[in-house]
PDB file of C-alpha atoms in Angstrom:
ATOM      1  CA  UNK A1217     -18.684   2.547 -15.828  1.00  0.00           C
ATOM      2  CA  UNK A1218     -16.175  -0.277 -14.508  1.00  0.00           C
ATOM      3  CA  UNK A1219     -17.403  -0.248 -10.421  1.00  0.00           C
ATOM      4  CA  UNK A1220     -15.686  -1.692  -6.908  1.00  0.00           C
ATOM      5  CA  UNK A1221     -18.042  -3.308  -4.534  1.00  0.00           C
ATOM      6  CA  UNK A1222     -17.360  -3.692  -0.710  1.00  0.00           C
ATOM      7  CA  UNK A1223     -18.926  -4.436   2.824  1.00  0.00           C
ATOM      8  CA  UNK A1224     -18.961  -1.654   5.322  1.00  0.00           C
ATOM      9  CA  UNK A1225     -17.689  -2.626   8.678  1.00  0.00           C
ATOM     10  CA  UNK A1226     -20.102  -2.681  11.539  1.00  0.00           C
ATOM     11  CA  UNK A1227     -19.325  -0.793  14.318  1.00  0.00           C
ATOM     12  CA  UNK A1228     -20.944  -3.129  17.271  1.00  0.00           C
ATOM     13  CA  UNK A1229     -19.818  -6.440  15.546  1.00  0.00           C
ATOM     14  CA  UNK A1230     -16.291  -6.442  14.220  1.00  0.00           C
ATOM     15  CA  UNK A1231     -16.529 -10.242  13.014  1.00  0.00           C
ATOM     16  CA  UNK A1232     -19.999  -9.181  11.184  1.00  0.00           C
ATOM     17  CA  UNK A1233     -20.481  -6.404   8.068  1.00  0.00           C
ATOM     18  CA  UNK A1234     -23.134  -4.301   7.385  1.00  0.00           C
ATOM     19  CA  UNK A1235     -23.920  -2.314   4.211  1.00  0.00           C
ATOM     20  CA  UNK A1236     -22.610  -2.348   0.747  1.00  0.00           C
ATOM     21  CA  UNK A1237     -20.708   0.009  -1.152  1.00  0.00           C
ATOM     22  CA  UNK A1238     -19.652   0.435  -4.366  1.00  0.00           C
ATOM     23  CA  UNK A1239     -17.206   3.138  -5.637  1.00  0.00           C
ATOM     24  CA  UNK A1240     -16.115   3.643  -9.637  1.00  0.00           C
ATOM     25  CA  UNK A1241     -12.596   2.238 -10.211  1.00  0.00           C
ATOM     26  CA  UNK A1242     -11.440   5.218 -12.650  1.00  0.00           C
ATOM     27  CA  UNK A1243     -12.548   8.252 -10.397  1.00  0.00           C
ATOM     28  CA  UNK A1244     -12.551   6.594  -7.219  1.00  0.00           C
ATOM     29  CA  UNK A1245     -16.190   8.233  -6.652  1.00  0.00           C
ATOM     30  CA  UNK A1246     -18.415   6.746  -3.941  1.00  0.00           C
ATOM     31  CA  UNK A1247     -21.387   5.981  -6.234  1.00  0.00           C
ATOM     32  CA  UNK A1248     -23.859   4.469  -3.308  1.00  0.00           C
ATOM     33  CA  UNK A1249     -24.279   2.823   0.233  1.00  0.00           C
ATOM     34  CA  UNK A1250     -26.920   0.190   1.127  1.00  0.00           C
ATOM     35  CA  UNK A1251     -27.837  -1.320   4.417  1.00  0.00           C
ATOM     36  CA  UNK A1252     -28.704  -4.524   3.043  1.00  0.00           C
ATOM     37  CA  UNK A1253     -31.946  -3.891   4.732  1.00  0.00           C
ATOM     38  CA  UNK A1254     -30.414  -4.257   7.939  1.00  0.00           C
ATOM     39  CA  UNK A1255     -28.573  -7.335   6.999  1.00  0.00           C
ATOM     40  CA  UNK A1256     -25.433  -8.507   8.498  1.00  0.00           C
ATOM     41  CA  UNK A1257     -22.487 -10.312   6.274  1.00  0.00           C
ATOM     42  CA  UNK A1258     -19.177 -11.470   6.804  1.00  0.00           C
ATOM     43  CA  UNK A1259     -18.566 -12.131   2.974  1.00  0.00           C
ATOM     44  CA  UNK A1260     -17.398  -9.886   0.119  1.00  0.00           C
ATOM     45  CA  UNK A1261     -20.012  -9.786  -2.834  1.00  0.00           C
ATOM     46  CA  UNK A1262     -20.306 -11.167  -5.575  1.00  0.00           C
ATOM     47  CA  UNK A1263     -21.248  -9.200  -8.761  1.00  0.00           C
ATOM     48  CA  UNK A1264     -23.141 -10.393 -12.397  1.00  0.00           C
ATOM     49  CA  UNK A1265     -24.653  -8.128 -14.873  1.00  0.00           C
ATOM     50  CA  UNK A1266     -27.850  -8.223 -13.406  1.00  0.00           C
ATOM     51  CA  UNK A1267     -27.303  -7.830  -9.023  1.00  0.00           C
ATOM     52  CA  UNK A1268     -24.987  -7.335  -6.687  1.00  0.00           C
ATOM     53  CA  UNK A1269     -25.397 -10.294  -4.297  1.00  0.00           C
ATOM     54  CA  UNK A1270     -24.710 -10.797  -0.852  1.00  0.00           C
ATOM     55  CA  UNK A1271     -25.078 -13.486   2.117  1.00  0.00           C
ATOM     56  CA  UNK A1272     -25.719 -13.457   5.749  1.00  0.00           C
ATOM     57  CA  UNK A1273     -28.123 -13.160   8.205  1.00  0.00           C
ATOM     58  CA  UNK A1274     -31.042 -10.979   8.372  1.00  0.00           C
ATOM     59  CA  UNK A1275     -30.768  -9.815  11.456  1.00  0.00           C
ATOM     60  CA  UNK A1276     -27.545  -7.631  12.877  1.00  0.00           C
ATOM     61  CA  UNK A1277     -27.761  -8.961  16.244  1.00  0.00           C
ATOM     62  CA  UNK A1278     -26.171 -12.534  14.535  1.00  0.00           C
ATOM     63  CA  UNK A1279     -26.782 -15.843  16.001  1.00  0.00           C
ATOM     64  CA  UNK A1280     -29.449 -18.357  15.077  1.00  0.00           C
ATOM     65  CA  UNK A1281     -31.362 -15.681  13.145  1.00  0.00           C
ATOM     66  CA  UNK A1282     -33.132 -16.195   9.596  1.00  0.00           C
ATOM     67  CA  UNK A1283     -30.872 -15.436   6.718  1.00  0.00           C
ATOM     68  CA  UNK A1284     -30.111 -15.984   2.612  1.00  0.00           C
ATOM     69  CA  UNK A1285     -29.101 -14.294  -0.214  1.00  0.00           C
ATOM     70  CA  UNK A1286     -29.905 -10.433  -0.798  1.00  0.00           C
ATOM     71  CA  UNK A1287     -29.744  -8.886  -4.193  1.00  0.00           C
ATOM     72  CA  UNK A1288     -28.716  -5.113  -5.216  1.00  0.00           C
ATOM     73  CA  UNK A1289     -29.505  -3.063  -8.157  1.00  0.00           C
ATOM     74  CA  UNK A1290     -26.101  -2.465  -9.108  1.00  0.00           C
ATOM     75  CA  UNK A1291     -26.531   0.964 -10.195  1.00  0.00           C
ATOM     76  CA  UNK A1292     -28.695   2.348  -7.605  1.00  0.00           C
ATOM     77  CA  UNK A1293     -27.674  -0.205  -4.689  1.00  0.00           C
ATOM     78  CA  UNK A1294     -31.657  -0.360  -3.830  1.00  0.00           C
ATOM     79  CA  UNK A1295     -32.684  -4.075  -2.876  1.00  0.00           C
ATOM     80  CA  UNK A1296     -33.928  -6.024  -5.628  1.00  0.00           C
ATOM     81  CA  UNK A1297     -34.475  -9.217  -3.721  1.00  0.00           C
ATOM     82  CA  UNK A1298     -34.421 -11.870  -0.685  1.00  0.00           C
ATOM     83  CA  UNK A1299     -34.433 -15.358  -0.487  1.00  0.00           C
ATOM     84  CA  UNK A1300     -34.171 -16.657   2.826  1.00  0.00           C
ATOM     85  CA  UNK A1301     -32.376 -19.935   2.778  1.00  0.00           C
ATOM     86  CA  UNK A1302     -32.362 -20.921   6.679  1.00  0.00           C
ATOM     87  CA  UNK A1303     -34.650 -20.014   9.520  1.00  0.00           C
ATOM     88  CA  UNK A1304     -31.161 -20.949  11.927  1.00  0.00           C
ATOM     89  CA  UNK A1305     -28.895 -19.638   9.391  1.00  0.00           C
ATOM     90  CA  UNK A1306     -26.355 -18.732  12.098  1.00  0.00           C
ATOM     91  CA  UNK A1307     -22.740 -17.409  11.158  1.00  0.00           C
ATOM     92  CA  UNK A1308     -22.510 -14.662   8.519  1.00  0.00           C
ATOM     93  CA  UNK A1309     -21.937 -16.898   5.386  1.00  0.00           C
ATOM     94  CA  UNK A1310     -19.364 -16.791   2.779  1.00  0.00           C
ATOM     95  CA  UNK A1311     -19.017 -15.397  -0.801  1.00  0.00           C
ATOM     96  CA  UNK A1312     -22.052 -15.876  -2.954  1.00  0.00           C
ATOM     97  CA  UNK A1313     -20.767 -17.788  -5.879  1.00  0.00           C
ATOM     98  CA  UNK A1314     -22.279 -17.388  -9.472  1.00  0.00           C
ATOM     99  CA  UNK A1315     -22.194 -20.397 -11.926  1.00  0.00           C
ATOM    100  CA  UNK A1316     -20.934 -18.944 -14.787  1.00  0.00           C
ATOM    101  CA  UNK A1317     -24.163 -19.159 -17.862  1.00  0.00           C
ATOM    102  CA  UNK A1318     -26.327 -20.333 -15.412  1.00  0.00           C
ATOM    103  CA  UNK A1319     -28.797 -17.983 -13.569  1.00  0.00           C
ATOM    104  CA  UNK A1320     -27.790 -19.638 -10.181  1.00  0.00           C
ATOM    105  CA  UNK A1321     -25.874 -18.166  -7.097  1.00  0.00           C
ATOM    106  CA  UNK A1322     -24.485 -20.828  -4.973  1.00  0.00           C
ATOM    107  CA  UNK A1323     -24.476 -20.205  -1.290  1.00  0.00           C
ATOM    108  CA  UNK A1324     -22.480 -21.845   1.328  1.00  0.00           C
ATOM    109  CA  UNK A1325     -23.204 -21.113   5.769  1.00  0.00           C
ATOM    110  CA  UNK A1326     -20.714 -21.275   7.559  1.00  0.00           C
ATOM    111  CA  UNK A1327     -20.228 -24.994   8.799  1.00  0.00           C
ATOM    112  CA  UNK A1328     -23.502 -25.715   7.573  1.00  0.00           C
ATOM    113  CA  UNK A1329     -25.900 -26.723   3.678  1.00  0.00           C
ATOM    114  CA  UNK A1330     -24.775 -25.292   0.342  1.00  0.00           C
ATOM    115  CA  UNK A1331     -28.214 -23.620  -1.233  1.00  0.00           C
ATOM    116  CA  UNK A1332     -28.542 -23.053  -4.824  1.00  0.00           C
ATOM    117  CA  UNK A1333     -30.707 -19.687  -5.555  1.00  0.00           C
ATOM    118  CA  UNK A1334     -32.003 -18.639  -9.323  1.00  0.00           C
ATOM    119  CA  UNK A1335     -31.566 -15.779 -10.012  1.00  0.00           C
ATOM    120  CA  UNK A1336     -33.857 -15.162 -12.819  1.00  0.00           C
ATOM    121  CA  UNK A1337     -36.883 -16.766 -10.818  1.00  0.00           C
ATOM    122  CA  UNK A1338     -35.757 -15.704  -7.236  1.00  0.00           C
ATOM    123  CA  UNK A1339     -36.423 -19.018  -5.950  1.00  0.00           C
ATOM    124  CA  UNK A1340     -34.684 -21.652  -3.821  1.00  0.00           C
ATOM    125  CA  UNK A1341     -33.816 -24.804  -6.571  1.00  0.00           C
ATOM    126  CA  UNK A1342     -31.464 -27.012  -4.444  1.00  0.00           C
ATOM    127  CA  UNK A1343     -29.699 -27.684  -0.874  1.00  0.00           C
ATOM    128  CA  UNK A1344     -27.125 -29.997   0.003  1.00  0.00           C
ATOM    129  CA  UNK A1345     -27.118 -30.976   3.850  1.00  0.00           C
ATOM    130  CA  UNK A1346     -23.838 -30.923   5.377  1.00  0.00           C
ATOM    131  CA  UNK A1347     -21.056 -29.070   7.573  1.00  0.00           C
ATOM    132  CA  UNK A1348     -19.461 -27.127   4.270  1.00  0.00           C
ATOM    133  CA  UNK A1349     -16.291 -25.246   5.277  1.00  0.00           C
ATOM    134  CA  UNK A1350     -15.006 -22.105   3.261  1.00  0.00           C
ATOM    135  CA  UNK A1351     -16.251 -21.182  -0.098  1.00  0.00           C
ATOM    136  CA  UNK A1352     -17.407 -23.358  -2.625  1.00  0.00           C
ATOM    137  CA  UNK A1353     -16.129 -23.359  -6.698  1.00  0.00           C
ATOM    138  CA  UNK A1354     -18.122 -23.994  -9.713  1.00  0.00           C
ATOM    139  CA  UNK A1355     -16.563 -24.578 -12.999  1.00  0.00           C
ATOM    140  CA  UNK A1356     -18.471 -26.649 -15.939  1.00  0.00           C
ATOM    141  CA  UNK A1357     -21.604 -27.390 -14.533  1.00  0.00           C
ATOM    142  CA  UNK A1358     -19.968 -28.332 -11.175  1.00  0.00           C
ATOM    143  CA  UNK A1359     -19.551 -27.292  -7.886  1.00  0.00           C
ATOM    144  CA  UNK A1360     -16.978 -28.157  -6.222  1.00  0.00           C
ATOM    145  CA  UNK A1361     -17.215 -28.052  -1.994  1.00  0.00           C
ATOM    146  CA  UNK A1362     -15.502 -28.902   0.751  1.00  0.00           C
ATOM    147  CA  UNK A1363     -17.062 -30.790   3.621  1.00  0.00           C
ATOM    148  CA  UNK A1364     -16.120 -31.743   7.057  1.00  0.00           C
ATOM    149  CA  UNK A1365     -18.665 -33.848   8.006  1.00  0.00           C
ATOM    150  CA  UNK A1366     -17.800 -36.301   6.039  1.00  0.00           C
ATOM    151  CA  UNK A1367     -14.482 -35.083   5.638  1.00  0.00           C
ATOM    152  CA  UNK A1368     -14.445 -34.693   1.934  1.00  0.00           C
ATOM    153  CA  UNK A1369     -14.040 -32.670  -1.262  1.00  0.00           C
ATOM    154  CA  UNK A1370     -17.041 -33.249  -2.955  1.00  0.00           C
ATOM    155  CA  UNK A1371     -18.306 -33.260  -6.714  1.00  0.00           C
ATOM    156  CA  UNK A1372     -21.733 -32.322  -7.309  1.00  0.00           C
ATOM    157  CA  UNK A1373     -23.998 -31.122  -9.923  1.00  0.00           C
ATOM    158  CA  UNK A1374     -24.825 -27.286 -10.494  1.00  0.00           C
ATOM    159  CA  UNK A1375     -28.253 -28.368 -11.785  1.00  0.00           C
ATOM    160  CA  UNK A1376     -29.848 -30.632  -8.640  1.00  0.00           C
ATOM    161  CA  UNK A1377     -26.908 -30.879  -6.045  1.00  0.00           C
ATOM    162  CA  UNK A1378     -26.325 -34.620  -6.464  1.00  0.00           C
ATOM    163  CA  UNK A1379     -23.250 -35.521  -5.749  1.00  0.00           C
ATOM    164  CA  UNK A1380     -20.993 -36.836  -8.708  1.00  0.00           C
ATOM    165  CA  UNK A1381     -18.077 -38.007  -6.712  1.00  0.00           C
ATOM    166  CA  UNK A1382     -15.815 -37.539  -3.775  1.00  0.00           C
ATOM    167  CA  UNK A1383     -12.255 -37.617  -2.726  1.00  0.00           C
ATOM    168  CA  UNK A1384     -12.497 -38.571   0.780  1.00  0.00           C
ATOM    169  CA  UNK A1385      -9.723 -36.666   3.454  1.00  0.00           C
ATOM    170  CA  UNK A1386      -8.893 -38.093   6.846  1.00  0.00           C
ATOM    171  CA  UNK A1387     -11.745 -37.841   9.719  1.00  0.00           C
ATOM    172  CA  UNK A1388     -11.675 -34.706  11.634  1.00  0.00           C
ATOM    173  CA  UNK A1389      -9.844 -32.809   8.460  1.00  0.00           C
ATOM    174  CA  UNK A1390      -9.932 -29.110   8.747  1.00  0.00           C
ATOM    175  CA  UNK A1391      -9.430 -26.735   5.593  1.00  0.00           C
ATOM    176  CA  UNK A1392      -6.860 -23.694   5.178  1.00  0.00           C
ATOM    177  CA  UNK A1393      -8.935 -22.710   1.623  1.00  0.00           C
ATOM    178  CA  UNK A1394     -11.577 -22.626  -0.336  1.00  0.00           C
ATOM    179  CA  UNK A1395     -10.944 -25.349  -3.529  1.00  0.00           C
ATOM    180  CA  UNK A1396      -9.808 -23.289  -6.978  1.00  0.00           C
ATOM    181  CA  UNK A1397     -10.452 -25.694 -10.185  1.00  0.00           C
ATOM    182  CA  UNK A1398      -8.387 -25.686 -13.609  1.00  0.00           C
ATOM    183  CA  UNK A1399      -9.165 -27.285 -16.971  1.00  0.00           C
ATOM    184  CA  UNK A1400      -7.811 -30.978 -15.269  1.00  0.00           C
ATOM    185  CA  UNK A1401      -7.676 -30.414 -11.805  1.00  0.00           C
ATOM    186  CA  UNK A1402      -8.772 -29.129  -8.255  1.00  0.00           C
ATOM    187  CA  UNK A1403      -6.309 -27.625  -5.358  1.00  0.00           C
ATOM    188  CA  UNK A1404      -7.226 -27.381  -1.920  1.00  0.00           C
ATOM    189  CA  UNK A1405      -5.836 -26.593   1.347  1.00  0.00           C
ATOM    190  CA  UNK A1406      -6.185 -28.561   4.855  1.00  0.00           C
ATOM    191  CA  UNK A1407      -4.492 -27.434   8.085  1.00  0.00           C
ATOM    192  CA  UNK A1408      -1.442 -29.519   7.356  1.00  0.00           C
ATOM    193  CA  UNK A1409      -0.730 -29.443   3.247  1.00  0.00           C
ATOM    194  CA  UNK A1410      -2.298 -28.503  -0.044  1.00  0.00           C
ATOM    195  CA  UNK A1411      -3.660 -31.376  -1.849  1.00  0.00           C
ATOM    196  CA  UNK A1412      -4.284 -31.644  -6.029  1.00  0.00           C
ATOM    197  CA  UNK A1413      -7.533 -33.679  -6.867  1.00  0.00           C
ATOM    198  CA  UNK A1414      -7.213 -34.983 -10.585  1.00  0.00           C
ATOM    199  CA  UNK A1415     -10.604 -34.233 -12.448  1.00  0.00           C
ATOM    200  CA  UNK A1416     -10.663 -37.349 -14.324  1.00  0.00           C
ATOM    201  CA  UNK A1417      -9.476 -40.382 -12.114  1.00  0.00           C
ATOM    202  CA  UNK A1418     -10.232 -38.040  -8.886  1.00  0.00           C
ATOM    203  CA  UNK A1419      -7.192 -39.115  -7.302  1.00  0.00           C
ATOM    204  CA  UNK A1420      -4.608 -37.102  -5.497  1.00  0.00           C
ATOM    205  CA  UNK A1421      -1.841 -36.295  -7.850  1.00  0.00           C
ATOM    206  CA  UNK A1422       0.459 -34.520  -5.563  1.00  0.00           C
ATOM    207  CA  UNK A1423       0.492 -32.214  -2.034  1.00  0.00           C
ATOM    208  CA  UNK A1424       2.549 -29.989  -0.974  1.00  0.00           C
ATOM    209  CA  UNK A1425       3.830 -29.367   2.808  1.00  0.00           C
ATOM    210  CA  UNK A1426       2.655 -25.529   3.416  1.00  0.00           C
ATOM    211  CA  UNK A1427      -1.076 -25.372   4.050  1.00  0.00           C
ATOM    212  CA  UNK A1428      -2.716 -21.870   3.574  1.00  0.00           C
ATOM    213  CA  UNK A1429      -4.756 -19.664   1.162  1.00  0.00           C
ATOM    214  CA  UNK A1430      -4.307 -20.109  -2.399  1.00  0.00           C
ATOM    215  CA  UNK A1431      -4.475 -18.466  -6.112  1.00  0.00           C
ATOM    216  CA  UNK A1432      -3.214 -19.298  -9.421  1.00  0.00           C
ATOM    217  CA  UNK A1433      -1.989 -16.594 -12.051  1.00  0.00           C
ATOM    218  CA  UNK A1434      -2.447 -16.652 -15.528  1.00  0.00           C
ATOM    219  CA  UNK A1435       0.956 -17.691 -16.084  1.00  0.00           C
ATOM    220  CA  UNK A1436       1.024 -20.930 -14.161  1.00  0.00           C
ATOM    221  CA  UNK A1437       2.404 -20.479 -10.394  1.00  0.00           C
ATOM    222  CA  UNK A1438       0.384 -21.503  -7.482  1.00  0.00           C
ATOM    223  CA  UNK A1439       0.853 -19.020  -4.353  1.00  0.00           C
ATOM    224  CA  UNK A1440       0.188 -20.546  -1.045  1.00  0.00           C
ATOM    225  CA  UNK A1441      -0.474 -17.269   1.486  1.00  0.00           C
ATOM    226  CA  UNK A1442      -0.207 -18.211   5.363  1.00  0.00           C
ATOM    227  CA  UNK A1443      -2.247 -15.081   7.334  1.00  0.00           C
ATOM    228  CA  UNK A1444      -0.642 -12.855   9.518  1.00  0.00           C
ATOM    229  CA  UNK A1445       1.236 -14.563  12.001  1.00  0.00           C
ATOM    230  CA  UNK A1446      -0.689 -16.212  14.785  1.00  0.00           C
ATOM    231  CA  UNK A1447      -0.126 -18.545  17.767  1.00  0.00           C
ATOM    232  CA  UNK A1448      -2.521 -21.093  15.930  1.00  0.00           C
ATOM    233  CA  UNK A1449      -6.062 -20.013  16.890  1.00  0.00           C
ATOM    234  CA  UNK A1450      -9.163 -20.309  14.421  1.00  0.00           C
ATOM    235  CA  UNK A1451      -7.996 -24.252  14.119  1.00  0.00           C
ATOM    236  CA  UNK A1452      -5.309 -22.985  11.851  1.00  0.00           C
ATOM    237  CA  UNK A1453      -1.521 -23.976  12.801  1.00  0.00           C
ATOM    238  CA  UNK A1454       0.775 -21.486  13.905  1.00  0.00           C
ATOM    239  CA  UNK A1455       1.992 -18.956  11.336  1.00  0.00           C
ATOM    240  CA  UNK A1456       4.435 -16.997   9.662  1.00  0.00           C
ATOM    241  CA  UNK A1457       2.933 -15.126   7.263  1.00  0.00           C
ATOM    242  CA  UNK A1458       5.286 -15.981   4.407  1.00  0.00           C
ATOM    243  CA  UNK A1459       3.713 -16.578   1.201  1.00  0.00           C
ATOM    244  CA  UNK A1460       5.336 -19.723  -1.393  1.00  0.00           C
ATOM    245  CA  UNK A1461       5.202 -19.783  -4.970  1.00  0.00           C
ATOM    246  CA  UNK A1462       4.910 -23.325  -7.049  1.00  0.00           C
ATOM    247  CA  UNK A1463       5.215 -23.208 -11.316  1.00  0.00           C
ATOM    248  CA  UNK A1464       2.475 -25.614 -11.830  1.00  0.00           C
ATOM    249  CA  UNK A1465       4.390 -25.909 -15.494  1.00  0.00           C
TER     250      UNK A1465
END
């Protein structure tokens, strides 16, 4: 049975979620709840064949509280595991990332370390100090992250977290999106313009002047989503809420 996945909203935090449920896609049937053991997220979670997984911190009262990754039976929604990650893991953190063959789950806090968790042996294998923004990718052995502190896309391996290389953004850069990475290259989006990182010579190739969210359809066109419009709070410049289509062909 194909099955949706979602966060439950928290009634006494609106920034925060609390709970996980997941509902079949056919029949629309609510299949289970969990309170993540009392866990509170701001991410959506990510799903394998194995877990559900999802981030945040351990205590629903936020702040500098412990947190890490929690893991779900997928059929019965009953915790399988924990791994706390941070004893001042602060901010509800983002999506938990999976890295493809690999039993790992990459996690990124909020302006803070990316942690790489196994899956298979429940145990912490790497973290990367740093001020990460947004979510990070993984494609080929690689994760790809974005940090601001140095303000830079970085390169590093899946396996240990060493970094591989870096395209280096102007001091003080703040980022519209989390990176998405093709066959040959990496797009990303700052406050001002979305930049494309070549894979091989990991140069910029080209930007475009309309920063926001982005996604790439099978066919080849890069949308660039602004949010609703705003007056420019969050860091993020004023918007519109109009949404721009590139053929990347």
């Amino acid at each position: 049975t194909t099955e949706i996945y979602t966060l439950s909203l928290h009634d006494a935090l609106p920034i925060y979620t609390q709970g996980s449920e997941a509902f079949g896609v056919t029949t629309g049937n609510h299949l289970w709840s969990s309170t993540l053991g009392g866990a509170s997220t701001g991410s959506a979670p990510a799903v394998d064949a194995n877990y559900v997984y999802a981030a945040g911190n351990f205590n629903v009262d936020g702040g500098n509280t412990p947190g890490g990754l929690i893991a779900l039976n997928p059929s019965t929604g009953q915790t399988a595991f924990e791994v706390q990650l941070s004893d001042q893991f602060g901010f509800p953190s983002l999506v938990p990332v999976l890295s493809g063959s690999n039993p790992d789950v990459v996690v990124s806090g909020f302006f803070g370390p990316i942690y790489s968790v196994n899956a298979a042996t429940r145990q912490l294998e790497w973290t990367v100090q740093g001020s990460f923004e947004g979510t990070p990718a993984v494609a080929n052995g690689v994760v790809y992250a974005l940090n601001t502190n140095p303000a830079q896309l970085e390169a590093r391996s899946a396996t240990d977290g060493h970094l591989l290389w870096a395209f280096a953004n102007d001091a003080g850069t703040r980022y519209y999106s989390n990176p998405i990475v093709t066959d040959n290259l990496v797009f990303f989006s700052t406050v001002s313009e979305v930049r494309v990182i070549d894979l091989s010579s990991h140069a910029k190739v080209w930007s475009y002047p309309f920063p926001g969210e982005l996604a790439i359809s099978s066919n080849g066109i890069l949308y660039v989503s602004r949010e609703i419009p705003n007056q420019g709070q969050n860091s993020l410049p004023p918007s519109d809420g109009n949404v721009t289509a590139i053929n990347l062909h």
